[in-house]
mmCIF file with all atom_site columns, C-alpha atoms in Angstrom:
data_model
loop_
_atom_site.group_PDB
_atom_site.id
_atom_site.type_symbol
_atom_site.label_atom_id
_atom_site.label_alt_id
_atom_site.label_comp_id
_atom_site.label_asym_id
_atom_site.label_entity_id
_atom_site.label_seq_id
_atom_site.pdbx_PDB_ins_code
_atom_site.Cartn_x
_atom_site.Cartn_y
_atom_site.Cartn_z
_atom_site.occupancy
_atom_site.B_iso_or_equiv
_atom_site.pdbx_formal_charge
_atom_site.auth_seq_id
_atom_site.auth_comp_id
_atom_site.auth_asym_id
_atom_site.auth_atom_id
_atom_site.pdbx_PDB_model_num
ATOM 1   C CA . MET A 1 1   ? 14.760  12.426  -73.135 1.00 64.00 ? 1   MET A CA 1
ATOM 2   C CA . GLU A 1 2   ? 14.901  9.556   -70.585 1.00 76.00 ? 2   GLU A CA 1
ATOM 3   C CA . GLY A 1 3   ? 11.915  11.720  -69.018 1.00 78.00 ? 3   GLY A CA 1
ATOM 4   C CA . VAL A 1 4   ? 9.567   12.253  -71.757 1.00 79.00 ? 4   VAL A CA 1
ATOM 5   C CA . GLU A 1 5   ? 10.316  8.463   -72.686 1.00 82.00 ? 5   GLU A CA 1
ATOM 6   C CA . MET A 1 6   ? 9.343   7.476   -69.418 1.00 82.00 ? 6   MET A CA 1
ATOM 7   C CA . GLU A 1 7   ? 6.266   9.411   -68.806 1.00 81.00 ? 7   GLU A CA 1
ATOM 8   C CA . LEU A 1 8   ? 5.041   7.990   -72.488 1.00 81.00 ? 8   LEU A CA 1
ATOM 9   C CA . GLU A 1 9   ? 5.626   4.595   -71.098 1.00 82.00 ? 9   GLU A CA 1
ATOM 10  C CA . ARG A 1 10  ? 3.751   5.294   -68.033 1.00 82.00 ? 10  ARG A CA 1
ATOM 11  C CA . ARG A 1 11  ? 0.968   6.950   -69.550 1.00 81.00 ? 11  ARG A CA 1
ATOM 12  C CA . THR A 1 12  ? 0.741   4.307   -72.280 1.00 83.00 ? 12  THR A CA 1
ATOM 13  C CA . LYS A 1 13  ? 0.381   1.350   -69.539 1.00 80.00 ? 13  LYS A CA 1
ATOM 14  C CA . PHE A 1 14  ? -2.049  3.750   -67.831 1.00 80.00 ? 14  PHE A CA 1
ATOM 15  C CA . LEU A 1 15  ? -4.457  3.727   -70.979 1.00 78.00 ? 15  LEU A CA 1
ATOM 16  C CA . ASN A 1 16  ? -3.857  -0.196  -71.785 1.00 77.00 ? 16  ASN A CA 1
ATOM 17  C CA . GLY A 1 17  ? -5.146  -0.416  -68.284 1.00 77.00 ? 17  GLY A CA 1
ATOM 18  C CA . LEU A 1 18  ? -8.207  1.493   -68.689 1.00 74.00 ? 18  LEU A CA 1
ATOM 19  C CA . ILE A 1 19  ? -9.171  -0.236  -72.021 1.00 77.00 ? 19  ILE A CA 1
ATOM 20  C CA . LEU A 1 20  ? -8.431  -3.658  -70.400 1.00 72.00 ? 20  LEU A CA 1
ATOM 21  C CA . LYS A 1 21  ? -11.121 -2.520  -67.444 1.00 73.00 ? 21  LYS A CA 1
ATOM 22  C CA . LYS A 1 22  ? -13.726 -1.535  -69.764 1.00 71.00 ? 22  LYS A CA 1
ATOM 23  C CA . LYS A 1 23  ? -13.416 -4.520  -71.825 1.00 68.00 ? 23  LYS A CA 1
ATOM 24  C CA . ALA A 1 24  ? -13.874 -6.513  -68.330 1.00 68.00 ? 24  ALA A CA 1
ATOM 25  C CA . VAL A 1 25  ? -16.980 -4.619  -67.607 1.00 66.00 ? 25  VAL A CA 1
ATOM 26  C CA . GLU A 1 26  ? -18.223 -4.949  -71.452 1.00 64.00 ? 26  GLU A CA 1
ATOM 27  C CA . GLN A 1 27  ? -17.925 -8.694  -70.922 1.00 58.00 ? 27  GLN A CA 1
ATOM 28  C CA . GLN A 1 28  ? -19.877 -9.154  -67.575 1.00 59.00 ? 28  GLN A CA 1
ATOM 29  C CA . ASP A 1 29  ? -22.703 -6.785  -69.316 1.00 58.00 ? 29  ASP A CA 1
ATOM 30  C CA . GLN A 1 30  ? -23.438 -8.621  -71.971 1.00 53.00 ? 30  GLN A CA 1
ATOM 31  C CA . PRO A 1 31  ? -26.165 -11.511 -71.337 1.00 57.00 ? 31  PRO A CA 1
ATOM 32  C CA . HIS A 1 32  ? -25.474 -15.250 -71.916 1.00 59.00 ? 32  HIS A CA 1
ATOM 33  C CA . PRO A 1 33  ? -25.900 -16.104 -76.106 1.00 61.00 ? 33  PRO A CA 1
ATOM 34  C CA . PRO A 1 34  ? -29.597 -17.928 -76.150 1.00 72.00 ? 34  PRO A CA 1
ATOM 35  C CA . LEU A 1 35  ? -29.662 -21.482 -75.818 1.00 73.00 ? 35  LEU A CA 1
ATOM 36  C CA . ASN A 1 36  ? -32.299 -21.675 -78.063 1.00 86.00 ? 36  ASN A CA 1
ATOM 37  C CA . VAL A 1 37  ? -34.109 -24.893 -76.032 1.00 93.00 ? 37  VAL A CA 1
ATOM 38  C CA . ARG A 1 38  ? -37.539 -25.999 -76.684 1.00 94.00 ? 38  ARG A CA 1
ATOM 39  C CA . VAL A 1 39  ? -38.741 -27.916 -74.021 1.00 95.00 ? 39  VAL A CA 1
ATOM 40  C CA . ARG A 1 40  ? -41.283 -30.709 -75.323 1.00 94.00 ? 40  ARG A CA 1
ATOM 41  C CA . ALA A 1 41  ? -42.021 -32.706 -72.641 1.00 95.00 ? 41  ALA A CA 1
ATOM 42  C CA . SER A 1 42  ? -40.460 -32.699 -68.942 1.00 95.00 ? 42  SER A CA 1
ATOM 43  C CA . ASP A 1 43  ? -41.046 -34.431 -65.854 1.00 94.00 ? 43  ASP A CA 1
ATOM 44  C CA . MET A 1 44  ? -37.361 -33.305 -64.805 1.00 94.00 ? 44  MET A CA 1
ATOM 45  C CA . SER A 1 45  ? -36.533 -30.363 -61.851 1.00 94.00 ? 45  SER A CA 1
ATOM 46  C CA . PHE A 1 46  ? -35.519 -26.920 -63.153 1.00 94.00 ? 46  PHE A CA 1
ATOM 47  C CA . PRO A 1 47  ? -32.012 -27.058 -62.194 1.00 94.00 ? 47  PRO A CA 1
ATOM 48  C CA . LEU A 1 48  ? -31.885 -30.285 -63.714 1.00 95.00 ? 48  LEU A CA 1
ATOM 49  C CA . GLN A 1 49  ? -33.131 -29.208 -67.317 1.00 95.00 ? 49  GLN A CA 1
ATOM 50  C CA . ASN A 1 50  ? -30.877 -26.177 -66.984 1.00 95.00 ? 50  ASN A CA 1
ATOM 51  C CA . ARG A 1 51  ? -27.944 -28.679 -66.712 1.00 96.00 ? 51  ARG A CA 1
ATOM 52  C CA . ALA A 1 52  ? -28.944 -30.874 -69.412 1.00 96.00 ? 52  ALA A CA 1
ATOM 53  C CA . PHE A 1 53  ? -29.904 -27.413 -71.670 1.00 95.00 ? 53  PHE A CA 1
ATOM 54  C CA . THR A 1 54  ? -26.376 -26.293 -71.075 1.00 94.00 ? 54  THR A CA 1
ATOM 55  C CA . SER A 1 55  ? -24.360 -29.446 -71.490 1.00 95.00 ? 55  SER A CA 1
ATOM 56  C CA . ALA A 1 56  ? -26.225 -30.046 -74.531 1.00 95.00 ? 56  ALA A CA 1
ATOM 57  C CA . ARG A 1 57  ? -25.048 -26.532 -75.855 1.00 94.00 ? 57  ARG A CA 1
ATOM 58  C CA . GLN A 1 58  ? -21.882 -26.446 -74.743 1.00 92.00 ? 58  GLN A CA 1
ATOM 59  C CA . LEU A 1 59  ? -21.445 -29.999 -76.360 1.00 93.00 ? 59  LEU A CA 1
ATOM 60  C CA . LEU A 1 60  ? -22.934 -29.071 -79.702 1.00 92.00 ? 60  LEU A CA 1
ATOM 61  C CA . ASP A 1 61  ? -20.646 -25.937 -79.944 1.00 90.00 ? 61  ASP A CA 1
ATOM 62  C CA . SER A 1 62  ? -17.778 -27.884 -79.792 1.00 90.00 ? 62  SER A CA 1
ATOM 63  C CA . MET A 1 63  ? -18.473 -30.380 -82.145 1.00 87.00 ? 63  MET A CA 1
ATOM 64  C CA . PRO A 1 64  ? -17.320 -29.740 -85.848 1.00 80.00 ? 64  PRO A CA 1
ATOM 65  C CA . ALA A 1 65  ? -19.637 -29.026 -88.544 1.00 80.00 ? 65  ALA A CA 1
ATOM 66  C CA . LYS A 1 66  ? -21.475 -32.221 -88.600 1.00 86.00 ? 66  LYS A CA 1
ATOM 67  C CA . LEU A 1 67  ? -23.339 -33.207 -86.119 1.00 89.00 ? 67  LEU A CA 1
ATOM 68  C CA . ASP A 1 68  ? -22.263 -36.506 -84.042 1.00 92.00 ? 68  ASP A CA 1
ATOM 69  C CA . THR A 1 69  ? -25.299 -37.606 -82.198 1.00 94.00 ? 69  THR A CA 1
ATOM 70  C CA . LYS A 1 70  ? -23.628 -40.672 -80.873 1.00 95.00 ? 70  LYS A CA 1
ATOM 71  C CA . ARG A 1 71  ? -21.082 -38.599 -79.582 1.00 94.00 ? 71  ARG A CA 1
ATOM 72  C CA . LEU A 1 72  ? -23.590 -35.979 -78.100 1.00 95.00 ? 72  LEU A CA 1
ATOM 73  C CA . ALA A 1 73  ? -25.789 -39.060 -76.304 1.00 97.00 ? 73  ALA A CA 1
ATOM 74  C CA . LEU A 1 74  ? -22.687 -40.699 -74.562 1.00 97.00 ? 74  LEU A CA 1
ATOM 75  C CA . ALA A 1 75  ? -21.613 -37.447 -73.111 1.00 96.00 ? 75  ALA A CA 1
ATOM 76  C CA . LEU A 1 76  ? -24.758 -36.161 -72.051 1.00 97.00 ? 76  LEU A CA 1
ATOM 77  C CA . LYS A 1 77  ? -25.455 -39.803 -70.565 1.00 97.00 ? 77  LYS A CA 1
ATOM 78  C CA . LYS A 1 78  ? -22.216 -39.901 -68.575 1.00 97.00 ? 78  LYS A CA 1
ATOM 79  C CA . GLU A 1 79  ? -22.246 -36.802 -67.497 1.00 96.00 ? 79  GLU A CA 1
ATOM 80  C CA . PHE A 1 80  ? -25.722 -37.287 -65.801 1.00 97.00 ? 80  PHE A CA 1
ATOM 81  C CA . ASP A 1 81  ? -24.744 -40.885 -65.014 1.00 96.00 ? 81  ASP A CA 1
ATOM 82  C CA . SER A 1 82  ? -21.581 -39.383 -62.645 1.00 96.00 ? 82  SER A CA 1
ATOM 83  C CA . SER A 1 83  ? -23.744 -36.408 -61.072 1.00 95.00 ? 83  SER A CA 1
ATOM 84  C CA . TYR A 1 84  ? -27.126 -37.899 -60.688 1.00 94.00 ? 84  TYR A CA 1
ATOM 85  C CA . GLY A 1 85  ? -26.094 -41.743 -60.395 1.00 92.00 ? 85  GLY A CA 1
ATOM 86  C CA . PRO A 1 86  ? -26.389 -44.681 -62.756 1.00 92.00 ? 86  PRO A CA 1
ATOM 87  C CA . ALA A 1 87  ? -29.316 -45.609 -65.596 1.00 94.00 ? 87  ALA A CA 1
ATOM 88  C CA . TRP A 1 88  ? -29.358 -42.504 -67.340 1.00 97.00 ? 88  TRP A CA 1
ATOM 89  C CA . HIS A 1 89  ? -30.392 -42.732 -71.140 1.00 97.00 ? 89  HIS A CA 1
ATOM 90  C CA . CYS A 1 90  ? -29.960 -40.537 -73.800 1.00 97.00 ? 90  CYS A CA 1
ATOM 91  C CA . ILE A 1 91  ? -31.558 -40.530 -77.463 1.00 97.00 ? 91  ILE A CA 1
ATOM 92  C CA . VAL A 1 92  ? -30.418 -37.714 -80.008 1.00 97.00 ? 92  VAL A CA 1
ATOM 93  C CA . GLY A 1 93  ? -31.727 -36.832 -83.209 1.00 95.00 ? 93  GLY A CA 1
ATOM 94  C CA . THR A 1 94  ? -33.384 -34.956 -85.847 1.00 92.00 ? 94  THR A CA 1
ATOM 95  C CA . SER A 1 95  ? -36.230 -37.972 -86.831 1.00 91.00 ? 95  SER A CA 1
ATOM 96  C CA . PHE A 1 96  ? -36.605 -40.547 -84.572 1.00 92.00 ? 96  PHE A CA 1
ATOM 97  C CA . GLY A 1 97  ? -39.799 -41.826 -82.146 1.00 91.00 ? 97  GLY A CA 1
ATOM 98  C CA . SER A 1 98  ? -39.789 -43.337 -78.858 1.00 91.00 ? 98  SER A CA 1
ATOM 99  C CA . TYR A 1 99  ? -42.191 -45.066 -76.040 1.00 92.00 ? 99  TYR A CA 1
ATOM 100 C CA . VAL A 1 100 ? -39.945 -45.171 -72.707 1.00 92.00 ? 100 VAL A CA 1
ATOM 101 C CA . THR A 1 101 ? -40.959 -45.559 -68.744 1.00 91.00 ? 101 THR A CA 1
ATOM 102 C CA . HIS A 1 102 ? -38.936 -43.636 -66.849 1.00 92.00 ? 102 HIS A CA 1
ATOM 103 C CA . SER A 1 103 ? -38.478 -42.991 -62.891 1.00 92.00 ? 103 SER A CA 1
ATOM 104 C CA . LEU A 1 104 ? -40.474 -40.435 -61.270 1.00 92.00 ? 104 LEU A CA 1
ATOM 105 C CA . GLY A 1 105 ? -38.519 -36.845 -61.677 1.00 91.00 ? 105 GLY A CA 1
ATOM 106 C CA . GLY A 1 106 ? -36.189 -38.472 -64.893 1.00 95.00 ? 106 GLY A CA 1
ATOM 107 C CA . PHE A 1 107 ? -37.369 -37.420 -68.293 1.00 97.00 ? 107 PHE A CA 1
ATOM 108 C CA . LEU A 1 108 ? -36.837 -34.614 -70.599 1.00 97.00 ? 108 LEU A CA 1
ATOM 109 C CA . TYR A 1 109 ? -37.696 -33.899 -74.174 1.00 96.00 ? 109 TYR A CA 1
ATOM 110 C CA . PHE A 1 110 ? -35.679 -31.263 -75.672 1.00 97.00 ? 110 PHE A CA 1
ATOM 111 C CA . SER A 1 111 ? -34.656 -29.432 -78.785 1.00 96.00 ? 111 SER A CA 1
ATOM 112 C CA . ILE A 1 112 ? -32.030 -26.820 -79.599 1.00 94.00 ? 112 ILE A CA 1
ATOM 113 C CA . ASP A 1 113 ? -31.866 -25.997 -83.208 1.00 88.00 ? 113 ASP A CA 1
ATOM 114 C CA . LYS A 1 114 ? -33.232 -28.624 -85.016 1.00 90.00 ? 114 LYS A CA 1
ATOM 115 C CA . VAL A 1 115 ? -31.539 -31.692 -82.605 1.00 95.00 ? 115 VAL A CA 1
ATOM 116 C CA . HIS A 1 116 ? -34.045 -33.237 -80.332 1.00 97.00 ? 116 HIS A CA 1
ATOM 117 C CA . ILE A 1 117 ? -32.855 -34.723 -77.269 1.00 97.00 ? 117 ILE A CA 1
ATOM 118 C CA . LEU A 1 118 ? -34.404 -37.365 -75.125 1.00 97.00 ? 118 LEU A CA 1
ATOM 119 C CA . LEU A 1 119 ? -32.660 -37.720 -71.693 1.00 98.00 ? 119 LEU A CA 1
ATOM 120 C CA . PHE A 1 120 ? -34.794 -40.042 -69.165 1.00 97.00 ? 120 PHE A CA 1
ATOM 121 C CA . LYS A 1 121 ? -33.960 -42.100 -66.255 1.00 96.00 ? 121 LYS A CA 1
ATOM 122 C CA . THR A 1 122 ? -34.691 -45.751 -65.436 1.00 95.00 ? 122 THR A CA 1
ATOM 123 C CA . SER A 1 123 ? -34.644 -47.420 -61.642 1.00 89.00 ? 123 SER A CA 1
ATOM 124 C CA . VAL A 1 124 ? -32.247 -50.152 -61.180 1.00 81.00 ? 124 VAL A CA 1
ATOM 125 C CA . GLU A 1 125 ? -32.850 -53.080 -59.579 1.00 77.00 ? 125 GLU A CA 1
ATOM 126 C CA . PRO A 1 126 ? -30.416 -54.974 -57.355 1.00 73.00 ? 126 PRO A CA 1
ATOM 127 C CA . LEU A 1 127 ? -29.050 -58.240 -59.241 1.00 74.00 ? 127 LEU A CA 1
ATOM 128 C CA . SER A 1 128 ? -29.592 -60.355 -56.254 1.00 73.00 ? 128 SER A CA 1
ATOM 129 C CA . ARG A 1 129 ? -33.380 -59.592 -56.508 1.00 62.00 ? 129 ARG A CA 1
ATOM 130 C CA . ALA A 1 130 ? -33.319 -59.529 -60.631 1.00 55.00 ? 130 ALA A CA 1
ATOM 131 C CA . THR A 1 131 ? -32.309 -63.327 -60.627 1.00 60.00 ? 131 THR A CA 1
ATOM 132 C CA . SER A 1 132 ? -34.933 -64.176 -57.540 1.00 59.00 ? 132 SER A CA 1
ATOM 133 C CA . LEU A 1 133 ? -37.603 -63.238 -60.060 1.00 60.00 ? 133 LEU A CA 1
ATOM 134 C CA . LYS A 1 134 ? -36.528 -65.526 -62.364 1.00 60.00 ? 134 LYS A CA 1
ATOM 135 C CA . ASP A 1 135 ? -37.077 -68.427 -60.708 1.00 57.00 ? 135 ASP A CA 1
#
């Protein structure tokens, strides 16, 4: 009987290994879920745009049922500040108007589902120059 049990256990392990390999291959073959993004206006490179899209999608998916616009705006601003330098600004909402001045290559206005996101960068003046302009 011991030989039969050992053979059964060996075959079970072999079949479980095949199942796990098949699942791993299926997961690799599946395309990433669509971001459902619509670009409204942009003056930003494609890699930065993609970073904004994926970050916003991940943040939206991680939120509970209710949209927290302040949390989303703060998270996107902090991510872009830390990755691409200071003076990024982010506005998030379902209905808003704006008119902003931005640095060259630092403007993106897009929507994901029904959430509109405005992400832009402004230039930062050194403190010494800003104070001398007041004089």
